[in-house]
Amino acid sequence: MIPLQISPFQYVVNGLVFSSIIVLAAIGLSLVYSIADFANFAHGDLMTVGAFSALFSVSFLQPVLGDVGLFGLPLWFFLALAFGMLSAAVIAVLTDRFIYKPMKGSGSIGLLITSIGVALVYRASVFLSFGSDSDRYGVARQGPIPWVRETFGVAVTPRNLVVVTLATVLVVALHLTLTRTTLGRKMRATADNADLARISGIRTSEVILAMWLIGGALAAAGGVFLGLEELVRPRMGFDILLIVFAAVILGGIGSVYGAMLGGLVIGMVHELVPLFNQWGILPVGSRYAAAVAFVIMVAILLVKPSGIVGESG
Amino acid sequence: MSVTSWVSDTLVRDPSERRIFAVLGIVTALLVVGVLTGVVGLSFLLFQVSLVGMYALLSLGLNVQWGYAGLINFSVAAFWGLGAYCAALLTAPNSPLGLGLHPIYGFAAAIVVSALVALLIGIPTLRLREDYLAIASLGLAEVIRLIILNERQWTAGSSGISGIPSLLPWLPLTRLATTASVVVVLGVLIYLFLRRTHRSPWGRVLRTIRSDEDLAKALGKDTYRFKMQAFVLGSIIMAVAGAFYAHLNLYIDPSDLVPLTTFYIWIAVILGGTGSNRGAVVGAAVVIAIREGTRFLNDVPAIGSLGLDVAPLRLLFVGVLIILIMRFRPDGLLPPKDELIWPAARSDSSTANRGAAVSDGGEDQ
């Protein structure tokens, strides 16, 4: 039997795709952690809500737009992505308005526990509207891009490229918003020190609204990409929530750039576990990929609780 | 001392709680009438009593960690699962280990293993900020679940372990009557033990740590050690509940070790009243009522005809319940009041306080 030889670069490609998804989810989680000051356990299920909203919009977008394509994917997929991002952003804002905001006095632990309730409500709503089966967006199967495969010996599908490119575009857009706009500067100030920001006259309500809009939209993008790469499942978001937390903690809670870096590292490690196993670095296989991410998270909490990017203390 | 004054002294501490106990009394009376008239099967009732007892043990265990010491432990299901797996692996003749030992060894192993794992998890996490502990413990619980799921040669993986023997077969009772009595005895013993520890100097230190850890440190207490003791004690109680479940259900597989089980226990503790042992028991009964009650929703013609799946409805109900409790009754149904005051010390001051409370209109504090 010829041993199935997979190029190590194939794992790196898979890692980049998974990292893109984790980075998008981690940014929103980190924003909420720093600005609203609680660990939002509903963030994973918000990704699911975004992915299913996009799925819902496919049913009316596809008949209208037909087979018009863009970058190797049908045009309706991009519009469905936008629809999913918009609905998740709106749902995040409404959840804050009606559930988190009236609970100002109950502290970060009260909000943390409440967010578990919110997560269950999101997931139950998805179950009730779409059933418990997994689904697909119906993007036609595509093989790997031939010339990449011939030149580098690595399978890269057009949808891989779209996921990584769009994630990069979204991250760069967020970076520009944070650094070049007044709102972005207000957000960074509030994340840094909410009390100081309030004293300096920053209207934090505006910042909080922007935070939920951005966090919700990016979570939905992550959810849609996860659904595109794998399947659209009602438990998809919750299942990767802990990996997203691992990324946020690794990068340093409260730092958006830390979340990006942490997401990249955790996503990559998650996909490289089989390779490490082959090389004899890790004694476990891909079934323990998530466990490896959690152990890294606990190790970081022990050694440097402020994360890679965060300051000490 | 008359019965009523004993009840009002030990259980009902407040006029507002009387309503809650009245409702509980009515439900109990209805169940008894149901059994006598044959509407409710006796074995069904005994199974539910056993489940409530097991959930009460889990809630009491979590109450030691969260209610006494303020530790956010999201690995309840993992410790429960460790206990259940210790019992199943050691006692079932067709487990991968094939030992077929007496159940007492299963319980002993559950206690030892859960204490060791609690130490292993506690050493890195208990120094962390409280919300970090929440995330880390959920992550480590998932690691335990993955190990049980994947190490088939030791745990039988997803196919689970069957053929677990029942408890105390020599008792002249049916199997379910025996398990129900065992859990009631276990529950009462642990309840009394925890009530005693809560009032002890140890319990008072934990309470100080929960409300102000810096103060406890300033008083010269090694808060890390106290938190570790609470964490280990709570985890052992959870594992005992798990070992009991193995002998109640006679079958165990990794599907019950999911985080949702942990969240059920959290609801029980918060709903009952964080820090209150009475509340933990009542909360456990309410959660079982929700879990088991929704099973019958499909039998209601109006819901059955809609063709809805009950599982997501239950999930929705549980989620809404968490949000509503946290918003409108964060102290729970039976919040701890003067339990911590030693009974002898209470006799004078509490009558005065009660008089004052009544003159204020008996408002809840």
XYZ file of N, CA, C and O in Angstrom, chain A residues 153-279:
508
model
N 1.700 21.611 -5.443
C 1.269 20.332 -4.902
C 0.300 20.486 -3.748
O 0.246 19.656 -2.851
N -0.450 21.597 -3.747
C -1.379 21.865 -2.661
C -2.766 22.099 -3.248
O -2.896 22.771 -4.277
N -3.795 21.518 -2.624
C -5.160 21.695 -3.111
C -5.757 22.962 -2.504
O -5.923 23.049 -1.298
N -6.030 23.947 -3.348
C -6.679 25.181 -2.905
C -7.927 25.373 -3.747
O -7.829 25.490 -4.965
N -9.098 25.364 -3.103
C -10.324 25.541 -3.877
C -10.661 27.030 -3.949
O -10.204 27.813 -3.123
N -11.444 27.412 -4.975
C -11.844 28.825 -5.060
C -12.528 29.302 -3.784
O -12.335 30.432 -3.353
N -13.298 28.417 -3.141
C -13.975 28.898 -1.923
C -12.990 29.132 -0.784
O -13.166 30.053 -0.004
N -11.898 28.330 -0.733
C -10.834 28.620 0.234
C -10.326 30.042 0.044
O -10.191 30.805 0.993
N -10.043 30.364 -1.243
C -9.503 31.684 -1.562
C -10.466 32.792 -1.166
O -10.071 33.800 -0.580
N -11.761 32.580 -1.478
C -12.758 33.605 -1.172
C -12.824 33.836 0.333
O -12.854 34.981 0.799
N -12.816 32.737 1.116
C -12.909 32.871 2.577
C -11.730 33.675 3.109
O -11.904 34.654 3.841
N -10.518 33.283 2.712
C -9.332 33.961 3.249
C -9.300 35.423 2.792
O -9.024 36.333 3.579
N -9.616 35.660 1.493
C -9.567 37.030 0.980
C -10.593 37.913 1.673
O -10.266 39.011 2.145
N -11.841 37.433 1.745
C -12.882 38.264 2.362
C -12.575 38.529 3.827
O -12.791 39.631 4.333
N -12.060 37.499 4.536
C -11.714 37.704 5.947
C -10.643 38.780 6.059
O -10.725 39.665 6.917
N -9.645 38.730 5.156
C -8.587 39.743 5.182
C -9.171 41.125 4.922
O -8.835 42.104 5.614
N -10.059 41.221 3.929
C -10.681 42.514 3.612
C -11.423 43.054 4.835
O -11.280 44.225 5.206
N -12.197 42.189 5.500
C -12.974 42.631 6.660
C -12.043 43.095 7.785
O -12.295 44.117 8.429
N -10.963 42.356 8.007
C -10.038 42.713 9.089
C -9.355 44.045 8.776
O -9.230 44.912 9.652
N -8.938 44.227 7.511
C -8.290 45.493 7.139
C -9.283 46.648 7.274
O -8.956 47.721 7.799
N -10.544 46.404 6.857
C -11.561 47.447 6.972
C -11.753 47.831 8.440
O -11.857 49.026 8.783
N -11.756 46.828 9.312
C -11.917 47.118 10.744
C -10.722 47.909 11.257
O -10.877 48.885 12.012
N -9.539 47.510 10.796
C -8.328 48.219 11.226
C -8.414 49.694 10.831
O -8.127 50.588 11.630
N -8.841 49.943 9.574
C -8.945 51.335 9.112
C -9.995 52.089 9.921
O -9.797 53.250 10.287
N -11.127 51.401 10.223
C -12.173 52.060 11.019
C -11.629 52.446 12.391
O -11.875 53.553 12.890
N -10.880 51.530 12.992
C -10.392 51.789 14.347
C -9.348 52.898 14.381
O -9.272 53.651 15.342
N -8.533 52.978 13.327
C -7.428 53.936 13.384
C -7.746 55.253 12.687
O -7.225 56.292 13.069
N -8.603 55.243 11.657
C -8.773 56.451 10.858
C -10.036 57.234 11.179
O -10.180 58.361 10.759
N -11.007 56.625 11.864
C -12.255 57.357 12.075
C -12.385 57.779 13.537
O -11.764 57.203 14.420
N -13.226 58.785 13.756
C -13.468 59.259 15.125
C -14.102 58.152 15.948
O -13.734 57.919 17.093
N -15.073 57.468 15.320
C -15.759 56.381 16.037
C -14.750 55.328 16.495
O -14.797 54.859 17.626
N -13.809 54.999 15.594
C -12.806 53.990 15.913
C -11.962 54.406 17.093
O -11.685 53.618 17.996
N -11.565 55.689 17.092
C -10.746 56.172 18.209
C -11.543 56.121 19.502
O -11.020 55.751 20.547
N -12.833 56.456 19.429
C -13.685 56.385 20.614
C -13.769 54.936 21.102
O -13.740 54.664 22.306
N -13.889 54.024 20.144
C -13.995 52.616 20.532
C -12.732 52.153 21.228
O -12.772 51.459 22.246
N -11.581 52.539 20.668
C -10.334 52.111 21.287
C -10.187 52.711 22.674
O -9.735 52.045 23.609
N -10.603 53.971 22.794
C -10.498 54.633 24.102
C -11.395 53.931 25.122
O -10.995 53.682 26.257
N -12.627 53.584 24.687
C -13.559 52.941 25.613
C -13.061 51.554 25.996
O -13.173 51.135 27.148
N -12.495 50.847 25.013
C -11.974 49.515 25.303
C -10.826 49.603 26.291
O -10.683 48.777 27.185
N -10.026 50.647 26.129
C -8.849 50.813 26.982
C -9.261 51.109 28.412
O -8.784 50.485 29.360
N -10.148 52.081 28.568
C -10.582 52.463 29.911
C -11.939 53.146 29.799
O -12.035 54.331 29.484
N -12.993 52.366 30.075
C -14.354 52.862 29.836
C -14.656 54.088 30.694
O -15.260 55.059 30.209
N -14.222 54.072 31.949
C -14.530 55.201 32.840
C -13.860 56.483 32.355
O -14.483 57.545 32.284
N -12.595 56.331 32.015
C -11.845 57.489 31.528
C -12.491 58.044 30.265
O -12.630 59.261 30.096
N -12.914 57.123 29.390
C -13.535 57.554 28.134
C -14.809 58.341 28.423
O -15.064 59.382 27.806
N -15.591 57.852 29.388
C -16.854 58.512 29.714
C -16.583 59.919 30.284
O -17.241 60.881 29.936
N -15.568 60.007 31.131
C -15.225 61.308 31.725
C -14.764 62.275 30.640
O -15.076 63.458 30.672
N -14.060 61.736 29.635
C -13.577 62.606 28.564
C -14.697 63.005 27.617
O -14.448 63.624 26.591
N -15.916 62.611 27.903
C -17.045 63.080 27.112
C -17.407 62.186 25.938
O -18.153 62.582 25.048
N -16.893 60.963 25.910
C -17.268 60.045 24.825
C -18.634 59.450 25.153
O -18.870 58.979 26.270
N -19.548 59.534 24.185
C -20.866 58.914 24.410
C -20.714 57.412 24.243
O -20.662 56.911 23.119
N -20.673 56.693 25.379
C -20.378 55.266 25.284
C -21.523 54.491 24.636
O -21.305 53.420 24.102
N -22.746 55.054 24.685
C -23.866 54.322 24.073
C -23.619 54.121 22.574
O -23.901 53.057 22.025
N -23.051 55.157 21.951
C -22.732 55.085 20.522
C -21.662 54.016 20.267
O -21.759 53.215 19.330
N -20.677 53.991 21.158
C -19.595 53.012 21.034
C -20.139 51.592 21.202
O -19.782 50.679 20.453
N -21.046 51.434 22.184
C -21.593 50.100 22.438
C -22.426 49.626 21.252
O -22.344 48.464 20.834
N -23.189 50.546 20.661
C -23.967 50.195 19.472
C -23.044 49.725 18.347
O -23.260 48.664 17.744
N -21.976 50.489 18.112
C -21.026 50.124 17.047
C -20.384 48.780 17.342
O -20.212 47.945 16.448
N -20.066 48.557 18.644
C -19.440 47.301 19.034
C -20.314 46.093 18.686
O -19.848 45.117 18.102
N -21.617 46.192 19.024
C -22.503 45.052 18.737
C -22.704 44.878 17.241
O -22.775 43.750 16.750
N -22.794 46.008 16.497
C -22.964 45.904 15.043
C -21.754 45.209 14.417
O -21.901 44.243 13.652
N -20.557 45.678 14.786
C -19.338 45.110 14.194
C -19.158 43.661 14.641
O -18.923 42.755 13.828
N -19.295 43.431 15.955
C -19.113 42.079 16.481
C -20.097 41.097 15.860
O -19.714 39.995 15.461
N -21.368 41.502 15.759
C -22.393 40.624 15.189
C -22.118 40.323 13.722
O -22.195 39.170 13.282
N -21.776 41.371 12.958
C -21.541 41.183 11.527
C -20.347 40.261 11.293
O -20.411 39.353 10.449
N -19.258 40.489 12.045
C -18.067 39.647 11.844
C -18.330 38.202 12.295
O -17.876 37.252 11.654
N -19.086 38.039 13.396
C -19.429 36.685 13.843
C -20.202 35.966 12.748
O -19.944 34.789 12.446
N -21.164 36.676 12.139
C -21.963 36.057 11.087
C -21.086 35.671 9.902
O -21.236 34.583 9.325
N -20.139 36.559 9.540
C -19.236 36.224 8.427
C -18.480 34.942 8.754
O -18.377 34.043 7.911
N -17.966 34.854 9.989
C -17.280 33.632 10.404
C -18.195 32.419 10.294
O -17.791 31.363 9.818
N -19.444 32.586 10.745
C -20.405 31.484 10.694
C -20.694 31.045 9.264
O -20.735 29.851 8.966
N -20.887 32.028 8.361
C -21.190 31.684 6.968
C -19.994 30.955 6.345
O -20.166 29.951 5.641
N -18.774 31.431 6.622
C -17.590 30.775 6.053
C -17.444 29.361 6.596
O -17.083 28.435 5.866
N -17.736 29.200 7.881
C -17.670 27.857 8.481
C -18.691 26.947 7.801
O -18.403 25.793 7.478
N -19.895 27.497 7.564
C -20.934 26.730 6.893
C -20.571 26.397 5.457
O -20.928 25.340 4.935
N -19.829 27.316 4.808
C -19.414 27.094 3.425
C -18.346 26.006 3.354
O -18.379 25.141 2.475
N -17.424 26.020 4.301
C -16.321 25.049 4.294
C -16.788 23.686 4.776
O -16.316 22.662 4.302
N -17.678 23.689 5.804
C -18.140 22.411 6.334
C -19.633 22.271 6.060
O -20.031 22.121 4.932
N -20.437 22.351 7.129
C -21.882 22.256 6.965
C -22.528 23.350 7.804
O -21.916 23.870 8.732
N -23.769 23.698 7.479
C -24.502 24.645 8.302
C -25.275 23.820 9.334
O -26.242 23.147 8.998
N -24.792 23.830 10.584
C -25.406 23.011 11.629
C -25.872 23.886 12.781
O -25.218 24.884 13.088
N -26.959 23.512 13.481
C -27.439 24.342 14.588
C -26.443 24.432 15.746
O -26.508 25.367 16.528
N -25.529 23.489 15.883
C -24.581 23.548 16.998
C -23.216 24.070 16.565
O -22.266 24.068 17.344
N -23.091 24.494 15.294
C -21.774 24.838 14.756
C -21.061 25.913 15.565
O -19.885 25.811 15.861
N -21.802 26.960 15.938
C -21.178 28.081 16.623
C -20.750 27.719 18.025
O -19.640 28.031 18.453
N -21.647 27.027 18.742
C -21.305 26.672 20.116
C -20.105 25.733 20.137
O -19.264 25.804 21.031
N -20.037 24.848 19.131
C -18.939 23.881 19.106
C -17.576 24.540 18.951
O -16.572 23.967 19.371
N -17.516 25.718 18.295
C -16.183 26.329 18.173
C -16.011 27.505 19.130
O -14.962 28.140 19.145
N -17.025 27.765 19.978
C -16.936 28.913 20.893
C -15.684 28.848 21.768
O -14.990 29.845 21.963
N -15.383 27.643 22.292
C -14.243 27.545 23.204
C -12.929 27.778 22.477
O -11.981 28.316 23.046
N -12.871 27.373 21.193
C -11.658 27.629 20.420
C -11.502 29.135 20.212
O -10.406 29.685 20.281
N -12.653 29.818 20.012
C -12.620 31.269 19.854
C -12.159 31.923 21.159
O -11.338 32.846 21.161
N -12.679 31.431 22.281
C -12.225 31.943 23.582
C -10.718 31.733 23.724
O -10.000 32.610 24.220
N -10.256 30.552 23.314
C -8.822 30.263 23.401
C -8.036 31.310 22.616
O -7.012 31.820 23.084
N -8.530 31.660 21.426
C -7.854 32.661 20.601
C -7.836 34.017 21.288
O -6.808 34.701 21.324
N -8.993 34.400 21.863
C -9.098 35.713 22.507
C -8.147 35.780 23.705
O -7.448 36.767 23.916
N -8.106 34.703 24.489
C -7.250 34.697 25.682
C -5.780 34.674 25.283
O -4.950 35.363 25.864
N -5.480 33.894 24.245
C -4.097 33.839 23.764
C -3.628 35.217 23.330
O -2.532 35.659 23.655
N -4.473 35.933 22.593
C -4.090 37.247 22.095
C -4.067 38.286 23.200
O -3.329 39.263 23.123
N -4.889 38.082 24.220
C -4.991 39.074 25.278
C -6.364 39.702 25.245
O -6.728 40.364 24.278
N -7.118 39.476 26.312
C -8.498 39.934 26.339
C -8.558 41.449 26.199
O -7.795 42.169 26.845
N -9.443 41.897 25.341
C -9.629 43.329 25.199
C -8.853 43.933 24.051
O -9.109 45.053 23.647
N -7.914 43.188 23.513
C -7.149 43.737 22.403
C -7.657 43.154 21.091
O -7.622 41.949 20.886
N -8.142 44.026 20.216
C -8.654 43.561 18.927
C -7.520 42.947 18.106
O -7.682 41.903 17.480
N -6.349 43.598 18.150
C -5.232 43.070 17.373
C -4.727 41.767 17.985
O -4.293 40.857 17.277
N -4.816 41.678 19.311
C -4.481 40.426 19.967
C -5.411 39.310 19.522
O -4.985 38.181 19.278
N -6.710 39.641 19.392
C -7.683 38.637 18.949
C -7.339 38.141 17.547
O -7.455 36.955 17.248
N -6.903 39.080 16.681
C -6.532 38.676 15.309
C -5.345 37.715 15.358
O -5.357 36.655 14.737
N -4.321 38.103 16.109
C -3.118 37.276 16.199
C -3.441 35.927 16.856
O -3.048 34.864 16.362
N -4.190 35.977 17.978
C -4.560 34.754 18.682
C -5.378 33.833 17.794
O -5.173 32.616 17.777
N -6.293 34.408 17.021
C -7.117 33.614 16.114
C -6.274 32.917 15.065
O -6.486 31.741 14.751
N -5.287 33.673 14.545
C -4.398 33.102 13.531
C -3.628 31.914 14.120
O -3.578 30.830 13.522
N -3.071 32.101 15.308
C -2.244 31.043 15.917
C -3.096 29.831 16.278
O -2.773 28.689 15.921
N -4.224 30.072 16.980
C -5.056 28.947 17.429
C -5.635 28.194 16.235
O -5.645 26.963 16.202
N -6.119 28.925 15.227
C -6.676 28.281 14.035
C -5.627 27.418 13.348
O -5.883 26.294 12.908
N -4.406 27.953 13.276
C -3.320 27.231 12.621
C -2.959 25.975 13.419
O -2.862 24.883 12.863
N -2.781 26.132 14.732
C -2.420 24.981 15.571
C -3.491 23.893 15.456
O -3.183 22.705 15.322
N -4.773 24.334 15.481
C -5.889 23.387 15.408
C -5.771 22.503 14.172
O -6.002 21.301 14.229
N -5.383 23.106 13.038
C -5.294 22.334 11.796
C -3.951 21.615 11.651
O -3.830 20.698 10.842
N -2.943 22.068 12.401
C -1.622 21.448 12.253
C -1.424 20.254 13.181
O -0.399 19.580 13.104
N -2.412 19.979 14.059
C -2.262 18.877 15.023
C -1.900 17.542 14.346
O -0.974 16.856 14.778
N -2.557 17.170 13.214
C -2.169 15.901 12.581
C -0.720 15.907 12.095
O -0.032 14.884 12.169
N -0.255 17.076 11.636
C 1.117 17.189 11.140
C 2.099 17.035 12.295
O 3.083 16.290 12.209
N 1.797 17.722 13.417
C 2.645 17.599 14.605
C 2.699 16.144 15.070
O 3.717 15.675 15.551
N 1.553 15.472 14.923
C 1.488 14.065 15.319
C 2.415 13.228 14.436
O 3.170 12.395 14.917
N 2.371 13.516 13.105
C 3.246 12.812 12.153
C 4.709 13.005 12.484
O 5.504 12.083 12.427
N 5.025 14.254 12.859
C 6.422 14.571 13.146
C 6.842 14.105 14.541
O 7.987 14.301 14.936
